[in-house]
XYZ file of C-alpha atoms in Angstrom:
360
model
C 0.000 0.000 0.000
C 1.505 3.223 -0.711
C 1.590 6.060 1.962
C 2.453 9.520 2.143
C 5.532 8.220 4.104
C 6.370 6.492 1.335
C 9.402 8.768 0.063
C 10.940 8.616 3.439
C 10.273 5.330 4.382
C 12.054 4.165 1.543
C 15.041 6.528 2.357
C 15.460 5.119 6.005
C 15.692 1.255 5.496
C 12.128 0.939 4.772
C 10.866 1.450 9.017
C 6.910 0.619 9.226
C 4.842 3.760 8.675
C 3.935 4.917 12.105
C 1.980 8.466 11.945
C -1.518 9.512 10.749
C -2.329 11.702 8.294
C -3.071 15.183 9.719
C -4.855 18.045 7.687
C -4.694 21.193 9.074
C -5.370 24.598 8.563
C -3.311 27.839 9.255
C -3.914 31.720 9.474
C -1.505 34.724 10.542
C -4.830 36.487 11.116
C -4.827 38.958 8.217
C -7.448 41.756 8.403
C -10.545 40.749 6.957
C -12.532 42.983 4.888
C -16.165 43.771 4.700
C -18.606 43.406 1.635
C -17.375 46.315 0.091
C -13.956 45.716 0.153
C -13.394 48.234 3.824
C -10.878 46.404 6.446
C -12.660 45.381 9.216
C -11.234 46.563 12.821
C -8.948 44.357 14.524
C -11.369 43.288 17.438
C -13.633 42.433 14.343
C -11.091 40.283 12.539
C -10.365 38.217 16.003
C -13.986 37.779 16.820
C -14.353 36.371 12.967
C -10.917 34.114 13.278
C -12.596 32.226 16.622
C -15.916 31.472 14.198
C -13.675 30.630 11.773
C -11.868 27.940 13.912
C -15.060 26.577 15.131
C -16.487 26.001 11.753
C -12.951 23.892 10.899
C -13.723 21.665 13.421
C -17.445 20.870 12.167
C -16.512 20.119 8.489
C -13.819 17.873 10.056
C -10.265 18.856 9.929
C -7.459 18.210 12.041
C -5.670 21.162 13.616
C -5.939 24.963 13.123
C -3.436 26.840 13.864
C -2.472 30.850 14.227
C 0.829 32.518 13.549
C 2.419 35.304 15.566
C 2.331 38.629 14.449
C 2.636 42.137 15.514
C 1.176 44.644 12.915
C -1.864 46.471 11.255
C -2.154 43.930 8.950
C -1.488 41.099 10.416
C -2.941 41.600 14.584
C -2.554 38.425 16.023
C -0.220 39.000 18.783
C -1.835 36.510 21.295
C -2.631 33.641 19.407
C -2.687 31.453 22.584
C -5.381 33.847 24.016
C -7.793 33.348 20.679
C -7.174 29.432 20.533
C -8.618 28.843 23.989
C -11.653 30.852 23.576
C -11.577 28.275 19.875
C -10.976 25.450 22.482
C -13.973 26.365 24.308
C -16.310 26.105 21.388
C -14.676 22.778 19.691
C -13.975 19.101 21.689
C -11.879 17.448 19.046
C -9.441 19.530 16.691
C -5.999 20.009 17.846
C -5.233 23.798 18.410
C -1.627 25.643 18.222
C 1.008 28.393 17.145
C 2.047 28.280 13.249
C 4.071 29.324 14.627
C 5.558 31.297 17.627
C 8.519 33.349 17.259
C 10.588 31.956 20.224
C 13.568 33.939 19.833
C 11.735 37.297 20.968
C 9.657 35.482 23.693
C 10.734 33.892 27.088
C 10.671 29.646 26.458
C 9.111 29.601 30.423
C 6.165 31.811 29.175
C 5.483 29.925 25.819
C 5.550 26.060 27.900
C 3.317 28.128 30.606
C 0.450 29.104 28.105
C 0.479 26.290 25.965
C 0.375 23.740 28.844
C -2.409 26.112 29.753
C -3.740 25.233 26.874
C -3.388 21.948 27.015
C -5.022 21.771 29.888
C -8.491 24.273 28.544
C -8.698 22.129 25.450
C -8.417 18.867 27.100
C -4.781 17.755 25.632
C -5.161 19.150 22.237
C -2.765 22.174 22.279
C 0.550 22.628 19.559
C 3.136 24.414 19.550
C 5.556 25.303 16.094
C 8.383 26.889 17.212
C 10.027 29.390 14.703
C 13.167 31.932 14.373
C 10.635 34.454 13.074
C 11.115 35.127 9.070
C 8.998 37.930 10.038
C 11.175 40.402 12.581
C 8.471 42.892 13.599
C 8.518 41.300 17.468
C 12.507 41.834 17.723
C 12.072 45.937 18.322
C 9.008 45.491 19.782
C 10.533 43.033 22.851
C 13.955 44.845 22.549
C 15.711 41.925 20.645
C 18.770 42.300 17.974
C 18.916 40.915 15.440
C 22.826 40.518 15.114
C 21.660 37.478 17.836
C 18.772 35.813 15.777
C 20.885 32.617 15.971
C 22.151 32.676 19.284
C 18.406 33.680 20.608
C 17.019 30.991 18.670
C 19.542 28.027 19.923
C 19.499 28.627 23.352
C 15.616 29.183 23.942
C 15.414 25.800 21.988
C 17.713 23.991 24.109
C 15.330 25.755 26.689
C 12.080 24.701 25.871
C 13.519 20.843 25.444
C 14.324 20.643 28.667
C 10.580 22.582 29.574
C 8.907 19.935 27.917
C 10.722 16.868 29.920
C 8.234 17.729 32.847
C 10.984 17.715 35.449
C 12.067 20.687 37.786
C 14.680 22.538 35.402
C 18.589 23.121 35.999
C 19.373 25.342 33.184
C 22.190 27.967 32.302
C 22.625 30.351 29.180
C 22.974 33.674 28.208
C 19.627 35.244 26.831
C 17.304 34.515 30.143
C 18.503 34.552 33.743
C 19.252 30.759 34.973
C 17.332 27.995 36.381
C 17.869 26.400 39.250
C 16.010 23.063 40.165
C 12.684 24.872 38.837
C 9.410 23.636 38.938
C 7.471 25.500 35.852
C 3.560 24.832 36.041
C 1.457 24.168 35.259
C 2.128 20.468 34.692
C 0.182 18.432 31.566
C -1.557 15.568 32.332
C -0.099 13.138 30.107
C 3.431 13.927 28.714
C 4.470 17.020 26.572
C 2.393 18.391 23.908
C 3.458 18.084 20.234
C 6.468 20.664 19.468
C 7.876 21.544 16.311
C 10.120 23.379 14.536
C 8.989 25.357 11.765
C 11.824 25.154 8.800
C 11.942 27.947 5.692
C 15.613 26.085 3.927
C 17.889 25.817 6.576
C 19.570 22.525 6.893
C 20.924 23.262 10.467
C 17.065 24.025 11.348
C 16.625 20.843 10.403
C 19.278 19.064 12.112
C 18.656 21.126 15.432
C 14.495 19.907 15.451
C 16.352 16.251 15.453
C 19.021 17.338 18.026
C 15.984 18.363 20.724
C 13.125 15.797 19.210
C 10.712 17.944 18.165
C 8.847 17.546 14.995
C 9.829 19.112 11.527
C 7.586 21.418 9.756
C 8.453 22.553 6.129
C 6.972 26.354 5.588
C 7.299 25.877 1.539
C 6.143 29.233 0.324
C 7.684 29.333 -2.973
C 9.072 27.435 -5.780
C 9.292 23.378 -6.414
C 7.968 21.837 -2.995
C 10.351 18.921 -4.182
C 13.392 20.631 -3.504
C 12.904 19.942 0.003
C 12.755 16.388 -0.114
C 16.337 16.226 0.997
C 15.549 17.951 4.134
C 12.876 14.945 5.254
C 15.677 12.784 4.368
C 18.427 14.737 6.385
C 15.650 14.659 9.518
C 15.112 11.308 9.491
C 19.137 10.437 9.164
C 19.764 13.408 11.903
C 17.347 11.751 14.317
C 18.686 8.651 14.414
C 22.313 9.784 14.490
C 21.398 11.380 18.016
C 19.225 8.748 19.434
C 15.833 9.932 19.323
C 12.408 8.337 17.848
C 11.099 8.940 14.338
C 8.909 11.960 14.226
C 6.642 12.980 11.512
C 6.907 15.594 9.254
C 4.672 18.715 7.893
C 4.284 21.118 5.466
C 2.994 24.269 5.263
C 1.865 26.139 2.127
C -0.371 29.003 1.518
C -3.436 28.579 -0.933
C -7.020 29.432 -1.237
C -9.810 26.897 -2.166
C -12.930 28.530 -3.936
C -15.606 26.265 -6.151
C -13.146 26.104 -9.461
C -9.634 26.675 -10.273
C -10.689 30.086 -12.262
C -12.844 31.684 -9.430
C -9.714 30.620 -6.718
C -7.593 32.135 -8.691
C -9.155 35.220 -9.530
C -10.391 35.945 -6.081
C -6.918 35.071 -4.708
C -4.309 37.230 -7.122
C -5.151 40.678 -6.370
C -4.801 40.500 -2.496
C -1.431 38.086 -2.708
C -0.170 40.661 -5.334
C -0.654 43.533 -3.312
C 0.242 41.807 0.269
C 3.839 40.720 -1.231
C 4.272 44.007 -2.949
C 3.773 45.270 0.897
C 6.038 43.015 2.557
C 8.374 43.119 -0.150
C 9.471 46.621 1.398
C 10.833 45.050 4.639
C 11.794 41.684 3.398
C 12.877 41.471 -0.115
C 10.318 39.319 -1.817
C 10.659 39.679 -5.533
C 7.179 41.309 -6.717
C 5.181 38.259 -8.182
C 3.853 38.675 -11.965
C 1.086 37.086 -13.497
C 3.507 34.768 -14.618
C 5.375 33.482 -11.993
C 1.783 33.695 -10.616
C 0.262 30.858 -12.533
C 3.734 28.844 -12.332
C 2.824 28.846 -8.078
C -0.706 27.638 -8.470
C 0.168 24.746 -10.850
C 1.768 21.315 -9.777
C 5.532 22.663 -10.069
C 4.898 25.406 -7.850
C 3.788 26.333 -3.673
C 0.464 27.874 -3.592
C -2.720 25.648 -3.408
C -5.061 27.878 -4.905
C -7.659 26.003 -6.669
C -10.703 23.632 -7.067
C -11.212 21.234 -4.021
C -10.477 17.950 -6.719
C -7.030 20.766 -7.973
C -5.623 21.208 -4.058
C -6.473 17.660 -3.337
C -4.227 16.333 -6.016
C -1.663 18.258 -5.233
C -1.310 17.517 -1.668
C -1.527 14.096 -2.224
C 1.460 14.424 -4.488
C 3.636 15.960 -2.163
C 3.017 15.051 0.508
C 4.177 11.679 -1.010
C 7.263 13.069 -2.837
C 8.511 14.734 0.668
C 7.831 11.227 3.088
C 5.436 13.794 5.089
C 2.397 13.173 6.774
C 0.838 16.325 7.550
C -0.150 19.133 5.391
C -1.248 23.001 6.792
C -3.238 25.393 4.114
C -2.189 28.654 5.337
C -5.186 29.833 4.756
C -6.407 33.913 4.232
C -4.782 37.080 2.379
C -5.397 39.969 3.495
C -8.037 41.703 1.466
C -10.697 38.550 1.677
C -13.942 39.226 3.369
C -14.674 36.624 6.208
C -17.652 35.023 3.895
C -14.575 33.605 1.281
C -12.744 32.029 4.314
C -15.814 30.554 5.875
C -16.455 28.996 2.226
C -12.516 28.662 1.763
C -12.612 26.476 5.290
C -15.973 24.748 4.096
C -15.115 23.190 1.126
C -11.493 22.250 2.499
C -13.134 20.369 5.282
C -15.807 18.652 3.071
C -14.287 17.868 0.555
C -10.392 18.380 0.164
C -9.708 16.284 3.029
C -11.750 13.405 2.442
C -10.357 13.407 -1.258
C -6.914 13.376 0.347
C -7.221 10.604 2.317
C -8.908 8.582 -0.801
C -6.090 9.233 -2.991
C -3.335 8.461 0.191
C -4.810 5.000 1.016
């Protein structure tokens, strides 16, 4: 039978596939717009975002999750905070970051809310850990950047130990030390799933083995295949250092509308105009029709399509990276909240049942 793990599997002496298939859906929370194409206010967006989680668990999908930001467009500084008022409306879908920028937070902090979490939602908190591609949070906290690295490897090492469940010995330079600490509150059975969120850096890669946390591809551009090796070098690094096989993710952006033409369509103008944004801080080459229509099709990252059109092409690489997970980042700012409630709908009904037809 062949299995999304199948790349992998094959890579690593052929080991038993051990992990379900998990289809999830992400937002950073962009700014929703009204009928007539006015932003909504940021209390507005937030209130819409909890619906919007509570309608992913009723058409039946696996986790949502909500990444940190800290601007006008994108408000969703606490995600932790919205997730457990989504926990209190939902019993079954898994909940989490997507991710949080732990090099600008404390690692005691993050463990305390999630495992607060954890506990609200009955064991179904997440947490994807990330060096923040977006940097707005470094000023903001008082962070430089000339120690993204440094931040980033020591609050790792940090939240390892967190997770072990233990009172915490711990010494480093970005936090004041620990010394026998108890850090509560305590889950009720074990840690709850961490990972690292990984954009193309190898050693991102190898350090998610090092500490045994989970590996989450954020493919946002290009040939998803190109990052085949990485699965590879994760399963290799994890073994080299002892620790279990963990699964693998991937998250992609991509909108899902009733046909490939009305996706698209409805989808362009706001991605156009929110990279030509972001483009100002971070360098993103302005997108063209073009290059466009090369991202939607099966070469290229976006899933922006036709529920049988994302389906397909989940299947397929999920397969062709050995993963077994697979996060729409869902949402561009621009949208009204009546295209992500449809965008959500038809994702739930029918891309992931299609997915797990074509993956059996």
């Amino acid at each position: 039978m062949t299995t999304a793990h199948s790349a992998a599997e094959r890579a690593t002496a052929g080991e038993p596939q051990r992990f379900p298939l998990v289809l999830g859906l992400d937002t950073f929370g962009d700014v929703t717009y009204d009928g007539d194409g006015r932003p909504l206010s940021h209390a507005q967006t937030i209130r819409n975002l909890v619906d919007q989680g509570v309608l992913a668990e009723q058409v039946g999908v696996d986790f949502f999750g909500i990444g940190e930001h800290h601007t006008d467009d994108f408000p969703l500084s606490a995600a932790d905070v919205v997730l457990a008022a989504i926990a209190a409306r939902t019993s079954r879908i898994h909940l989490g970051s997507a991710v949080t920028v732990l090099s600008s937070d404390d690692p005691v902090r993050v463990f305390q809310r999630y495992s607060t979490l954890n506990a609200v939602s009955g064991g179904r908190a997440e947490v994807i850990l990330g060096r923040g591609s977006s940097i707005d949070s470094f000023p903001l906290f008082g962070y430089d950047l000339a120690d993204y690295d440094d931040l980033f490897e020591e609050k790792a090492n940090l939240f390892a130990e967190l997770l072990k469940g233990r009172p915490v010995t711990w010494q480093g330079t970005t936090r004041a030390s620990l010394v026998d600490q108890d850090v509560v509150p305590h889950t009720e059975s074990g840690p709850f799933p961490t990972w690292i969120g990984v954009g193309g850096s190898p050693q991102s890669v190898i350090r998610a083995a090092h500490y045994g946390f989970s590996l989450m591809l954020a493919i946002i551009g290009g040939n998803p295949a190109r990052f085949t090796p990485f699965s590879q070098l994760f399963y290799q690094a994890l073994e080299r250092f002892g620790q279990r096989r963990r699964p693998v993710g991937v998250h992609s952006p991509g909108h899902v509308a009733d046909t490939d033409e009305q996706a698209r369509a409805e989808f362009w103008p706001h991605y156009l105009e929110v990279i030509r944004r972001v483009s100002r801080t971070r360098g993103f080459a302005i997108p063209t029709k073009e290059s466009f229509l090369y991202e939607v099709g099966p070469q290229g990252a976006l899933y922006v399509g036709s529920p049988e059109t994302i389906a397909q092409k989940i299947a397929a690489n999920l397969t062709a990276l050995g993963a077994t997970r697979f996060d729409l980042k869902y949402g561009m700012g621009g949208l009204s909240h009546q295209a992500l409630m449809t965008n959500i709908e038809l994702y739930g009904t029918q891309v992931v049942p299609r997915v797990r037809d074509l993956l059996a």
